[in-house]
PDB file of C-alpha atoms in Angstrom:
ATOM      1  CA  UNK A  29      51.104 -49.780 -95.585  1.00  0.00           C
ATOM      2  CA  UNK A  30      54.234 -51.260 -93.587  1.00  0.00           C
ATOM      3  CA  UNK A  31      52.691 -54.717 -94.398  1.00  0.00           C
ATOM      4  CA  UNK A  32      53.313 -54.128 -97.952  1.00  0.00           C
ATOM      5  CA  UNK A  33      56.252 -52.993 -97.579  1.00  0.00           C
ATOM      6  CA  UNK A  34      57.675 -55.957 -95.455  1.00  0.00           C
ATOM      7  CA  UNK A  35      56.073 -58.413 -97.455  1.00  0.00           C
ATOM      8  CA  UNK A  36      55.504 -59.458-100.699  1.00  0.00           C
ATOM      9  CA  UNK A  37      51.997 -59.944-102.262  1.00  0.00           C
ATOM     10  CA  UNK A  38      51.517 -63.488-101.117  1.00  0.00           C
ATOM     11  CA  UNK A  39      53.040 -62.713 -97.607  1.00  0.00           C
ATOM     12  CA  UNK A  40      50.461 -60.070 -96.794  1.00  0.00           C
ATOM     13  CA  UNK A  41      47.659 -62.429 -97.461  1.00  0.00           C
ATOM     14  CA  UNK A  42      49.433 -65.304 -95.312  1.00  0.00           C
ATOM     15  CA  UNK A  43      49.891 -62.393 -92.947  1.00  0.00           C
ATOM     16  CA  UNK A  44      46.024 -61.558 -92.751  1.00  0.00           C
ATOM     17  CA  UNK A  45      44.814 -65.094 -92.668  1.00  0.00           C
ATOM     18  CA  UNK A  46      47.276 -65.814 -89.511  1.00  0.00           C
ATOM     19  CA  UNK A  47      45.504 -62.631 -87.957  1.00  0.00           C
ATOM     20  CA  UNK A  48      42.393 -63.845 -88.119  1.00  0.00           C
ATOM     21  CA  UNK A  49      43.588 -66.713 -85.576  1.00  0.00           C
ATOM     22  CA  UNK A  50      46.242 -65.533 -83.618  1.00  0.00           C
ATOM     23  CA  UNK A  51      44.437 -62.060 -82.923  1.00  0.00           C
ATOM     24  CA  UNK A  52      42.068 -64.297 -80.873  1.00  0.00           C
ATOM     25  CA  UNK A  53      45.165 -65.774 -78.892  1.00  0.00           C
ATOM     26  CA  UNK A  54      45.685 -64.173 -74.766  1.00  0.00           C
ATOM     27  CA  UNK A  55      47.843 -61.617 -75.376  1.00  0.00           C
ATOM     28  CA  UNK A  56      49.826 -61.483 -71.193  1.00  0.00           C
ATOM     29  CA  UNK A  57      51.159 -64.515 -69.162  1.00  0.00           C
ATOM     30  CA  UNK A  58      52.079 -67.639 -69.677  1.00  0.00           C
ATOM     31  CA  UNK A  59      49.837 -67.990 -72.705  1.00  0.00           C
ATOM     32  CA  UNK A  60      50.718 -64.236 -74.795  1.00  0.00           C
ATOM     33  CA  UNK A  61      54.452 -65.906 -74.492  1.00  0.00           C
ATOM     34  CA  UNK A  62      53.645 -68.656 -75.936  1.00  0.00           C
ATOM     35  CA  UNK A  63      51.847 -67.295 -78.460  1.00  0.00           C
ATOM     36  CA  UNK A  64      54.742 -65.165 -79.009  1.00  0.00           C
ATOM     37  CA  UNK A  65      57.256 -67.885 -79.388  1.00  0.00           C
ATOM     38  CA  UNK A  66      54.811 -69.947 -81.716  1.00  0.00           C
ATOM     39  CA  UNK A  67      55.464 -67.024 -84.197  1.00  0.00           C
ATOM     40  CA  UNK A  68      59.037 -66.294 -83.526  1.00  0.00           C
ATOM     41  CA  UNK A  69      59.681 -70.100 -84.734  1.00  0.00           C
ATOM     42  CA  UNK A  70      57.355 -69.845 -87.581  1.00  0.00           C
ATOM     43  CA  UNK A  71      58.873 -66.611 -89.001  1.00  0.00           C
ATOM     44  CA  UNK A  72      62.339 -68.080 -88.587  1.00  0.00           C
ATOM     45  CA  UNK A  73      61.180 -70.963 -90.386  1.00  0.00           C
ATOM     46  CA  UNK A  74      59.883 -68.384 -93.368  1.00  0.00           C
ATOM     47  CA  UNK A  75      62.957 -67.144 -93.605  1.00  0.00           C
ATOM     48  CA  UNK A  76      64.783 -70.505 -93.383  1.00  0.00           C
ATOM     49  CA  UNK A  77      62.862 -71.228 -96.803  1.00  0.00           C
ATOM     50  CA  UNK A  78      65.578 -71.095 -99.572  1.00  0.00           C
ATOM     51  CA  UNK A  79      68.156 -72.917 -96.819  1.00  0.00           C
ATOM     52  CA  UNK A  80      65.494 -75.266 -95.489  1.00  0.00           C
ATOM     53  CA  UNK A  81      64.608 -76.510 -98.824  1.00  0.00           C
ATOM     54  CA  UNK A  82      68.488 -77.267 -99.610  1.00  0.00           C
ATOM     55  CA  UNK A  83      69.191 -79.172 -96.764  1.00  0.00           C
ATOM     56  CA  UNK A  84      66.362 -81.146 -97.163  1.00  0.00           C
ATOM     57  CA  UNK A  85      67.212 -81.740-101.088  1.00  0.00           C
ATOM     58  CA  UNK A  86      70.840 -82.758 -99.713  1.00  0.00           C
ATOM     59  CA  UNK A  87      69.493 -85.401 -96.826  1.00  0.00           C
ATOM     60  CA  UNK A  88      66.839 -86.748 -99.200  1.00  0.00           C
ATOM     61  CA  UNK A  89      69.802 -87.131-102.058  1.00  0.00           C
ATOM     62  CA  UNK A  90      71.774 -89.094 -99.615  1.00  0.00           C
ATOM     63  CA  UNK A  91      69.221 -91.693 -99.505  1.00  0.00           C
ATOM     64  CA  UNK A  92      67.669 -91.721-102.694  1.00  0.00           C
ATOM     65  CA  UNK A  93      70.416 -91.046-105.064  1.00  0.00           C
ATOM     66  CA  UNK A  94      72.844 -93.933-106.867  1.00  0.00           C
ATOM     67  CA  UNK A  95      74.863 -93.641-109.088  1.00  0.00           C
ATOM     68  CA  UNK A  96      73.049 -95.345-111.854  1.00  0.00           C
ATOM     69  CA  UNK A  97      70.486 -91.897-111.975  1.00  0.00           C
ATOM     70  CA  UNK A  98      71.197 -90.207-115.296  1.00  0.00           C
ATOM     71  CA  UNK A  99      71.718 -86.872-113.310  1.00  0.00           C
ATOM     72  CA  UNK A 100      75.022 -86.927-110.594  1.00  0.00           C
ATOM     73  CA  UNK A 101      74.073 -86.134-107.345  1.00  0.00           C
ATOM     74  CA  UNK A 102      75.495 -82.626-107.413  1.00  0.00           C
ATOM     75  CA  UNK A 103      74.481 -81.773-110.428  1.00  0.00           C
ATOM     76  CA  UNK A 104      70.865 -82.440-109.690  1.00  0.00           C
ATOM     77  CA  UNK A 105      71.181 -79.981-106.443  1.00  0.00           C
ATOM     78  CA  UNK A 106      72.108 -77.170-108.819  1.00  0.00           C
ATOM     79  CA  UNK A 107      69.244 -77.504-110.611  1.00  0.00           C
ATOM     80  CA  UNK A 108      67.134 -77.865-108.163  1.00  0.00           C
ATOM     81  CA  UNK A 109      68.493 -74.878-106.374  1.00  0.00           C
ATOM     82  CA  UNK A 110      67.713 -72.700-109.687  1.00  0.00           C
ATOM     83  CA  UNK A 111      64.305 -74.038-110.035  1.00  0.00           C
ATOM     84  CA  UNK A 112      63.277 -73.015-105.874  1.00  0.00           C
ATOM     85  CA  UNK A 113      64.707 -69.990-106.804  1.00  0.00           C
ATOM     86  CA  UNK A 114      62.702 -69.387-109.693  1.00  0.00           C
ATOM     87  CA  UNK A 115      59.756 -70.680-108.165  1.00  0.00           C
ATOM     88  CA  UNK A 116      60.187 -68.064-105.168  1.00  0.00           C
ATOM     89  CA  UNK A 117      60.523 -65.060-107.712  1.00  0.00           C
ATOM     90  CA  UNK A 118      57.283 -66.300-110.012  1.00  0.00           C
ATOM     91  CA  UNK A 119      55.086 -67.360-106.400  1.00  0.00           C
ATOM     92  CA  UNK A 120      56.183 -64.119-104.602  1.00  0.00           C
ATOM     93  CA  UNK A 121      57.751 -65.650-101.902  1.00  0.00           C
ATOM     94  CA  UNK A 122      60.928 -63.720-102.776  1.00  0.00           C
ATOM     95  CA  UNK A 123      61.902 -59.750-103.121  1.00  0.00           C
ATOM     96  CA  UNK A 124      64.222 -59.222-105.909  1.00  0.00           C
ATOM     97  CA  UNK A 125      66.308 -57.832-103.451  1.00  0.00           C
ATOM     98  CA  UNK A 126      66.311 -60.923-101.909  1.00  0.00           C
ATOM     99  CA  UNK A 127      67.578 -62.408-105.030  1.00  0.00           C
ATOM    100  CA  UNK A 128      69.872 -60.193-105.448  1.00  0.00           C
ATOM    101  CA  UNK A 129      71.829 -60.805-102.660  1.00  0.00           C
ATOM    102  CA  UNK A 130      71.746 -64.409-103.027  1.00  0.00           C
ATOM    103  CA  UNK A 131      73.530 -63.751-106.295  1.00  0.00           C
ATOM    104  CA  UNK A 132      76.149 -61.915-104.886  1.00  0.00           C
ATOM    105  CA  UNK A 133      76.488 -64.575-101.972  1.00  0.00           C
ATOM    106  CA  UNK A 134      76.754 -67.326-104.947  1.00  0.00           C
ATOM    107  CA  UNK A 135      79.847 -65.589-106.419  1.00  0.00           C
ATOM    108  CA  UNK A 136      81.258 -64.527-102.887  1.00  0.00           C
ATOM    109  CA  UNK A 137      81.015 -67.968-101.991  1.00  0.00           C
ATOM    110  CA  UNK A 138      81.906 -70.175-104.560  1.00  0.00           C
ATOM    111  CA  UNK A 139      85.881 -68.009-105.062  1.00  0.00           C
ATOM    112  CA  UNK A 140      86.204 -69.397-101.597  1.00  0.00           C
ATOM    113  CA  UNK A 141      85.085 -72.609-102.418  1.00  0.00           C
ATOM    114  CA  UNK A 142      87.707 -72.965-105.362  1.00  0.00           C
ATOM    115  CA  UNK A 143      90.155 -71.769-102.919  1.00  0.00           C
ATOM    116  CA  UNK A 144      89.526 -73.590-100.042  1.00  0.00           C
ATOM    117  CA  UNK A 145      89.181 -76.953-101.846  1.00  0.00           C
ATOM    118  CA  UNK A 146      92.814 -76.628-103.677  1.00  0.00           C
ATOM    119  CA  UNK A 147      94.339 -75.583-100.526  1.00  0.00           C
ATOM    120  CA  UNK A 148      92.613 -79.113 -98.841  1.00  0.00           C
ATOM    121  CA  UNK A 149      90.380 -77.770 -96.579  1.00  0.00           C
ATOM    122  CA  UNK A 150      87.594 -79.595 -97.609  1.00  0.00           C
ATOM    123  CA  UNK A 151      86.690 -81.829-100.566  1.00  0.00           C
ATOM    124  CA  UNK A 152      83.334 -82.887-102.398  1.00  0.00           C
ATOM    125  CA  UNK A 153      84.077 -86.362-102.804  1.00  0.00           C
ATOM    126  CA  UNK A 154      81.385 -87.044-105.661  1.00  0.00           C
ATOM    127  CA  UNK A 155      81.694 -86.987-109.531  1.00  0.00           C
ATOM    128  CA  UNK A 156      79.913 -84.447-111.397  1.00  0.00           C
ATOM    129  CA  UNK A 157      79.409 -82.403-114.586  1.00  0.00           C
ATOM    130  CA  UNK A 158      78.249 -78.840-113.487  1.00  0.00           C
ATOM    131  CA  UNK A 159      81.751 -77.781-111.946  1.00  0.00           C
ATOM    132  CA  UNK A 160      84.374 -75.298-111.946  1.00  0.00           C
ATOM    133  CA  UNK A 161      87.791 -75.820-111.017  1.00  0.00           C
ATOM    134  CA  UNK A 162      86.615 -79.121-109.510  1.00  0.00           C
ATOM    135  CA  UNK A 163      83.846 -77.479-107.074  1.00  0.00           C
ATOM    136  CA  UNK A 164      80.275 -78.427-107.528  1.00  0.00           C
ATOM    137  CA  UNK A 165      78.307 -75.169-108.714  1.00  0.00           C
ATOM    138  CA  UNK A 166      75.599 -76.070-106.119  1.00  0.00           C
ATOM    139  CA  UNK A 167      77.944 -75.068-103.242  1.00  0.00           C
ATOM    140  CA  UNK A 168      78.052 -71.898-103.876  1.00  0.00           C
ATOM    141  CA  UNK A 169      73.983 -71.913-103.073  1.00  0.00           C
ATOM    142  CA  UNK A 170      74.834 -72.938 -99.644  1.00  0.00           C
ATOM    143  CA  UNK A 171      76.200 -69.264 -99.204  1.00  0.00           C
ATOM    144  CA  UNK A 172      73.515 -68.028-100.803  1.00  0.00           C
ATOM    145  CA  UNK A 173      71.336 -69.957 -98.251  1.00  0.00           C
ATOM    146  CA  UNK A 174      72.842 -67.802 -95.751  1.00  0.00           C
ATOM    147  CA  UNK A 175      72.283 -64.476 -97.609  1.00  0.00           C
ATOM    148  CA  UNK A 176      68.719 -65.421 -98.385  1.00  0.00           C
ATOM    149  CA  UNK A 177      68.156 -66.317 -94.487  1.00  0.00           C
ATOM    150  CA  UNK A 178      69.698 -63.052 -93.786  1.00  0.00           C
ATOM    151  CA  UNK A 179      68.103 -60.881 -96.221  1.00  0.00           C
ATOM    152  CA  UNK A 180      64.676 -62.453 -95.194  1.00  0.00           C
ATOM    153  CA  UNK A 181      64.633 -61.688 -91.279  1.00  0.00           C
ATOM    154  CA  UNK A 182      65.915 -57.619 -92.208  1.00  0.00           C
ATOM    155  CA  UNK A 183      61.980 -57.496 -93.523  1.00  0.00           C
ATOM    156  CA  UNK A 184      59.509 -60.625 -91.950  1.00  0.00           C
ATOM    157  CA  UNK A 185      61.263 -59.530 -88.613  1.00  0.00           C
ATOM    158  CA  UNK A 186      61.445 -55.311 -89.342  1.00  0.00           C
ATOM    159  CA  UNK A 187      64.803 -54.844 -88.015  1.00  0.00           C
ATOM    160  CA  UNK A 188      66.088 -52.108 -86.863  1.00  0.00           C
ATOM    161  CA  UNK A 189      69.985 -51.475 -85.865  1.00  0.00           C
ATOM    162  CA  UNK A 190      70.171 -48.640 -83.313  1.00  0.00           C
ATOM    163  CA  UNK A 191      74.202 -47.493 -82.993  1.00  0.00           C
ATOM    164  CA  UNK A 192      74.964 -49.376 -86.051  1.00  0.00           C
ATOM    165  CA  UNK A 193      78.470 -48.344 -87.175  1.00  0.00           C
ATOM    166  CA  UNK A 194      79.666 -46.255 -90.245  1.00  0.00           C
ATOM    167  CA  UNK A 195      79.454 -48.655 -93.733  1.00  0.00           C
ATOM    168  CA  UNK A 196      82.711 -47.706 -94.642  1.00  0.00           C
ATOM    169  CA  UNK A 197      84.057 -49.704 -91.403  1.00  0.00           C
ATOM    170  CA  UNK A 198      81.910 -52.691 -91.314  1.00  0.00           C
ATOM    171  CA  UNK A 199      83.166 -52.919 -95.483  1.00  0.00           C
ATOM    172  CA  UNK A 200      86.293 -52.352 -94.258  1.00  0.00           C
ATOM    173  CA  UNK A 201      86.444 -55.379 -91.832  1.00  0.00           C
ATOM    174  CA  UNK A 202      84.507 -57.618 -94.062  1.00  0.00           C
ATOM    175  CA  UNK A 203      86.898 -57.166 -96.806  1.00  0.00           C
ATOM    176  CA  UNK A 204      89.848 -58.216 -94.250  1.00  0.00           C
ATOM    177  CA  UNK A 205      87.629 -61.007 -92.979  1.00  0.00           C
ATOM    178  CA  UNK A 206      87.399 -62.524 -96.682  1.00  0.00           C
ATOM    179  CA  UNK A 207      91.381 -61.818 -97.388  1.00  0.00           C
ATOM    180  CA  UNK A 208      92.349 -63.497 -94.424  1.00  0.00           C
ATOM    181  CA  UNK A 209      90.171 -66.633 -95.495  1.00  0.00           C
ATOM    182  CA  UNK A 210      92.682 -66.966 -98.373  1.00  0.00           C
ATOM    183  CA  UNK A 211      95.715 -65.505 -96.740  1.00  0.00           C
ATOM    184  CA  UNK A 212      96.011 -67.459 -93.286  1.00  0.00           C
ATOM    185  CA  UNK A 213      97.433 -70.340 -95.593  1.00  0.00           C
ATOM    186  CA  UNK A 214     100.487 -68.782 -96.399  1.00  0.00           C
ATOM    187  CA  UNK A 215     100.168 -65.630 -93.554  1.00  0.00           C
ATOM    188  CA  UNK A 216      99.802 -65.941 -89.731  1.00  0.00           C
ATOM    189  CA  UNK A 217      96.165 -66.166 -88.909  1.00  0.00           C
ATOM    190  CA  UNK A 218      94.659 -62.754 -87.509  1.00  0.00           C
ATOM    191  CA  UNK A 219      91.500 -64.034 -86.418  1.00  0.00           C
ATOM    192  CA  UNK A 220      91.753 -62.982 -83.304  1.00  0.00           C
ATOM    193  CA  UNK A 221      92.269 -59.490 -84.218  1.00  0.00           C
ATOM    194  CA  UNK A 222      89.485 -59.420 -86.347  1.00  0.00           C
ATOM    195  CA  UNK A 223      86.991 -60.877 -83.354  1.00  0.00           C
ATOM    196  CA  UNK A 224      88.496 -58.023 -81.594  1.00  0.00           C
ATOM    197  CA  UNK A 225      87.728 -55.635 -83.975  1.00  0.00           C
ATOM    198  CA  UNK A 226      84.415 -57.412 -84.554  1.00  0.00           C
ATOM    199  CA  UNK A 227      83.129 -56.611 -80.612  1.00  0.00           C
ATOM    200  CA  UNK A 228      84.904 -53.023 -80.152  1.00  0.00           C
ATOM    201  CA  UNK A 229      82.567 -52.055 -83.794  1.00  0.00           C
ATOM    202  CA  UNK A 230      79.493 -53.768 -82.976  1.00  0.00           C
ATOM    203  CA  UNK A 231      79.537 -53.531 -79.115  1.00  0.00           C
ATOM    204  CA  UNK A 232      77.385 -50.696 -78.949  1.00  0.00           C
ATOM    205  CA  UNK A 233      74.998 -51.794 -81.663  1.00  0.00           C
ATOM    206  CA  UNK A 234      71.420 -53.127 -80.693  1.00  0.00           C
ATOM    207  CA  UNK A 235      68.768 -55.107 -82.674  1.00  0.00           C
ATOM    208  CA  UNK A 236      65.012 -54.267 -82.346  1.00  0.00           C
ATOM    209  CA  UNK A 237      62.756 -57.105 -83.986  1.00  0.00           C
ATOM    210  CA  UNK A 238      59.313 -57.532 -84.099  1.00  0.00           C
ATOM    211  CA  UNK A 239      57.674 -60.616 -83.307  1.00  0.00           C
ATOM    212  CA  UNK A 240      53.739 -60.346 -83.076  1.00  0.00           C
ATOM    213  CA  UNK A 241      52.226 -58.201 -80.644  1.00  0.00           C
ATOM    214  CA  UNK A 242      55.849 -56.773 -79.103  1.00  0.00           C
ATOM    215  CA  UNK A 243      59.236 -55.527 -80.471  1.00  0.00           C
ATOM    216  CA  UNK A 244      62.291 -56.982 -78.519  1.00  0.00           C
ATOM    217  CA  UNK A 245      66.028 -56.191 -78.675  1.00  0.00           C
ATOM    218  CA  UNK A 246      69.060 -57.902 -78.793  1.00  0.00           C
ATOM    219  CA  UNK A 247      72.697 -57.212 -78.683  1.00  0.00           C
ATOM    220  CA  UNK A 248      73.522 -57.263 -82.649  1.00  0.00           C
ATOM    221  CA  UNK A 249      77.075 -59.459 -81.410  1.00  0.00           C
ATOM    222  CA  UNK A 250      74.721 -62.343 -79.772  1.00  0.00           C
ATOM    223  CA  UNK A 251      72.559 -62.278 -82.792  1.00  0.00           C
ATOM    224  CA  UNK A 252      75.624 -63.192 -84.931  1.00  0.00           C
ATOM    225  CA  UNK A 253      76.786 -65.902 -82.491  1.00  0.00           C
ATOM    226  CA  UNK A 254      72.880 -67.652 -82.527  1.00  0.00           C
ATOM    227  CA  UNK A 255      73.215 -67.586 -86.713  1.00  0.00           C
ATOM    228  CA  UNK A 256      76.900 -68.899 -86.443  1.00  0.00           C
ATOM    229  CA  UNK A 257      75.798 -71.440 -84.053  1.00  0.00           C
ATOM    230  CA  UNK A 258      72.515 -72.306 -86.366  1.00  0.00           C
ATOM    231  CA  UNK A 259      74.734 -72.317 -89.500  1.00  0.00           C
ATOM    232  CA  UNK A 260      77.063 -75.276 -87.973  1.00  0.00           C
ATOM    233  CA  UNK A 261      74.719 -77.413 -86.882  1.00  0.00           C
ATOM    234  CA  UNK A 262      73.788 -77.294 -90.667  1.00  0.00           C
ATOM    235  CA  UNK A 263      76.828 -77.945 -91.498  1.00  0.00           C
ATOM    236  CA  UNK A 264      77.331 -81.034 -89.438  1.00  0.00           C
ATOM    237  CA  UNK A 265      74.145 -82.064 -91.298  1.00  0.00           C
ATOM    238  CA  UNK A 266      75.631 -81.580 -94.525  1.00  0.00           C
ATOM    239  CA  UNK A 267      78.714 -82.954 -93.652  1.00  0.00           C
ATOM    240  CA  UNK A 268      77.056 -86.031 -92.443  1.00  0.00           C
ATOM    241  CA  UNK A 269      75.215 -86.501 -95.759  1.00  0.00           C
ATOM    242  CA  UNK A 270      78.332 -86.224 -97.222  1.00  0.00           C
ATOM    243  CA  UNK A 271      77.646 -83.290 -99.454  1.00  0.00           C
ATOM    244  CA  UNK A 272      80.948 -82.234 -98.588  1.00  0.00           C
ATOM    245  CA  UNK A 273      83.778 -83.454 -96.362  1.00  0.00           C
ATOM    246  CA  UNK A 274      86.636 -82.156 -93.977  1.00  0.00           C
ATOM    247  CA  UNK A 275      90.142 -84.536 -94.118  1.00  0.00           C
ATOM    248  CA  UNK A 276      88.646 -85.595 -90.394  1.00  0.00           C
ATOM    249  CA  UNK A 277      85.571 -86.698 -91.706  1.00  0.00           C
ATOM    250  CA  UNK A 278      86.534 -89.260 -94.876  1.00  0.00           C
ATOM    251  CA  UNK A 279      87.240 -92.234 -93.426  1.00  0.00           C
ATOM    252  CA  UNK A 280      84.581 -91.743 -90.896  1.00  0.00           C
ATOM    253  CA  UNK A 281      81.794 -88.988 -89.852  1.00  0.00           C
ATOM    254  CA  UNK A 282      82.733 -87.034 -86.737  1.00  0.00           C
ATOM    255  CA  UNK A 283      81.532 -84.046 -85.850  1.00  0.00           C
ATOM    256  CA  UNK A 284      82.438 -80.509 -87.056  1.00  0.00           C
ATOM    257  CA  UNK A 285      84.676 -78.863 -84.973  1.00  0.00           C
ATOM    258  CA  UNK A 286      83.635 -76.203 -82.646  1.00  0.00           C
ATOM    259  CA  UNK A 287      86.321 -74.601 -84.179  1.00  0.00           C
ATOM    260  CA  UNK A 288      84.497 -73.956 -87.191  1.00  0.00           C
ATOM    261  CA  UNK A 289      82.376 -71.493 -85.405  1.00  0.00           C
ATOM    262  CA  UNK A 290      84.255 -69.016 -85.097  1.00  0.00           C
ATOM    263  CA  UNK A 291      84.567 -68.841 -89.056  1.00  0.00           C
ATOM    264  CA  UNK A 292      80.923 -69.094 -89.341  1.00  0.00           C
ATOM    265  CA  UNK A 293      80.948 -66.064 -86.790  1.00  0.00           C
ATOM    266  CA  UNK A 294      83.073 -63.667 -89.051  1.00  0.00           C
ATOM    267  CA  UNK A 295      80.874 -65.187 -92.490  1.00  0.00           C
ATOM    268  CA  UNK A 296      78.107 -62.976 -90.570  1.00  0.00           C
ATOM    269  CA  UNK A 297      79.853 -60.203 -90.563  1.00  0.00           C
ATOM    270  CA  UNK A 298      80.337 -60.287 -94.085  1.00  0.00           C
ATOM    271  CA  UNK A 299      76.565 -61.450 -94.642  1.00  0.00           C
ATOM    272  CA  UNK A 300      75.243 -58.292 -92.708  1.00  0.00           C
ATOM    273  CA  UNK A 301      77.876 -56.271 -94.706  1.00  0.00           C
ATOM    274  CA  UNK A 302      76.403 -57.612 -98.334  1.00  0.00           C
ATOM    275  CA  UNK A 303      72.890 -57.525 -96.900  1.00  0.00           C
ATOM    276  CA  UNK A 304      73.009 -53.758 -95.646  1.00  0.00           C
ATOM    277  CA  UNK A 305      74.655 -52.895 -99.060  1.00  0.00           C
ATOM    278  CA  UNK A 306      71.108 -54.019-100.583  1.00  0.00           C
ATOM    279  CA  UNK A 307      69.041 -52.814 -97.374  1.00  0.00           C
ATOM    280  CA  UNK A 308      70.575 -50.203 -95.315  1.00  0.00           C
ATOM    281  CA  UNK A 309      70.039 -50.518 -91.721  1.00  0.00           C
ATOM    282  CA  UNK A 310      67.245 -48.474 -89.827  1.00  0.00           C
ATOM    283  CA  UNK A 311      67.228 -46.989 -86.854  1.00  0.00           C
ATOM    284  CA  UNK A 312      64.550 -47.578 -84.160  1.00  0.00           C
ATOM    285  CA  UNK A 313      63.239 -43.704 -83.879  1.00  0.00           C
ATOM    286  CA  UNK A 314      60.141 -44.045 -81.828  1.00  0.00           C
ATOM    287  CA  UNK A 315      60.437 -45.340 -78.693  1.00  0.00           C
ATOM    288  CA  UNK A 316      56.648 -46.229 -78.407  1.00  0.00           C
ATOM    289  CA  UNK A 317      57.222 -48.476 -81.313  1.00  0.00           C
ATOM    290  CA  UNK A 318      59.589 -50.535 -79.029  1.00  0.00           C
ATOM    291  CA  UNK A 319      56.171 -51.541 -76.578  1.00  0.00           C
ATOM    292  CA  UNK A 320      53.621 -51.234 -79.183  1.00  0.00           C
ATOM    293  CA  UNK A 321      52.094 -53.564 -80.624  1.00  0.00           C
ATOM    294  CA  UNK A 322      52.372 -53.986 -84.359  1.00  0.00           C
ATOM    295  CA  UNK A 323      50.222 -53.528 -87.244  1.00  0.00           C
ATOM    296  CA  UNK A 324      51.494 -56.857 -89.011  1.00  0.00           C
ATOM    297  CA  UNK A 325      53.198 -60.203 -87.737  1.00  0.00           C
TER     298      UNK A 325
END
């Protein structure tokens, strides 16, 4: 039963056919870590899908694309973005929760975008039809890249939040995270307070995942920093294809600053926010669960 629950349909049978092999693998040593890491990548890779499949659109684009195609560049990631999310709803490789929250990251995302590229922050330096208020609709998909990613591991990895904080606090700091996007323009920049506020909320919280065979746990405030850290070196891939552009970058590609970290840091705070609006965090109850091995990868 908690199979079908964590996955969809066609999950469960991917699920049972990868049981019939790995259920043969050693299960201690050397080897049963191995084996463990071999599925840690592949489920991160699962739930990579939706952002995986974008990135690789926007690197193949760069190579492929000229401007005498009767489609512009940009325009032909939006629609390719719609169709592999269609495609994950009718194949079942998608929850419509899932979807949901990728909607919600879509609109989230691209309010910042219209923002952030009139106030010079960062500029799509391609022509194309599909726009509003000169940003590319396909941009706001890179948001919902992160949502899907985040949405994703709550279920393939059965989280579970132990000391997770009230809702009405982490909504409470995610709205001032997203305000002072917009407002550090024209207002000093409270960052810092917010990171403070960040680690004194989530300091005591502390994320049980399931792998295979074993759950393991992980402060929820390292968590965010591995995503942040995952989401930039995206970026810098991005950036490099030119999707999109910082002033640094125009006249040559350089690398993303580290800076930009720290911004991808607080975007997970308002991804877990958005996602535990659709899926409320659990709490690991059982502490037998924590050793024991699982019924389903």
């Amino acid at each position: 039963m908690q199979a079908q629950k964590r996955f969809t349909s066609v999950e469960s049978r991917i699920d049972a056919a990868a049981h019939v092999l790995l259920d043969r693998m050693p299960r201690h040593g050397l080897s049963g870590a191995l084996v463990e890491f071999l599925v840690f990548g592949l489920k991160q890779a699962w739930a990579c899908l939706f952002g995986g499949a974008m990135l690789g659109l926007i690197i193949a684009t760069k190579f492929i694309w000229s401007d005498a195609m009767p489609l512009a560049r940009y325009d032909f990631l939006f629609v390719a973005a719609l169709v592999i999310q269609l495609g994950m709803l009718i194949f079942k490789l998608e929850t419509i929760g899932e979807a949901k929250v990728i909607l919600i990251f879509h609109v989230v995302g691209t309010v910042m975008e219209i923002f952030k590229t009139h106030a010079g922050s960062w500029i799509y330096p391609e022509h194309n039809l599909l726009r509003i208020g000169g940003v590319p609709l396909f941009s706001g998909f890179m948001y919902a890249a992160v949502g899907s990613y985040m949405a994703r591991i709550n279920r393939i990895f059965d989280i579970r939040l132990n000391r997770y904080p009230p809702f009405w606090a982490t909504a409470l700091l995610a709205v001032a995270i997203y305000i002072n996007f917009f407002a550090h323009h024209y207002l000093p920049d409270v960052r810092l307070a917010l990171f403070a506020f960040t680690a004194l909320l989530y300091w005591p919280t502390v994320m049980h995942y399931r792998v295979f065979r074993f759950r393991h746990r992980m402060p929820l405030l390292v968590a965010f920093l591995l995503v942040a850290l995952f989401i930039w070196f995206a970026e810098n891939i991005g950036t490099w294809s030119r999707a999109w552009l910082y002033p640094g970058q125009v006249a040559h590609w350089t690398p993303v600053s580290l800076s930009k970290l720290g911004s991808w840091y607080l975007l997970m705070i308002i991804s877990v926010v958005l996602v535990t609006w659709v899926h409320p965090p659990r709490p690991l109850d059982d502490e037998k669960e924590a050793g024991a091995r699982g019924q389903s990868l």
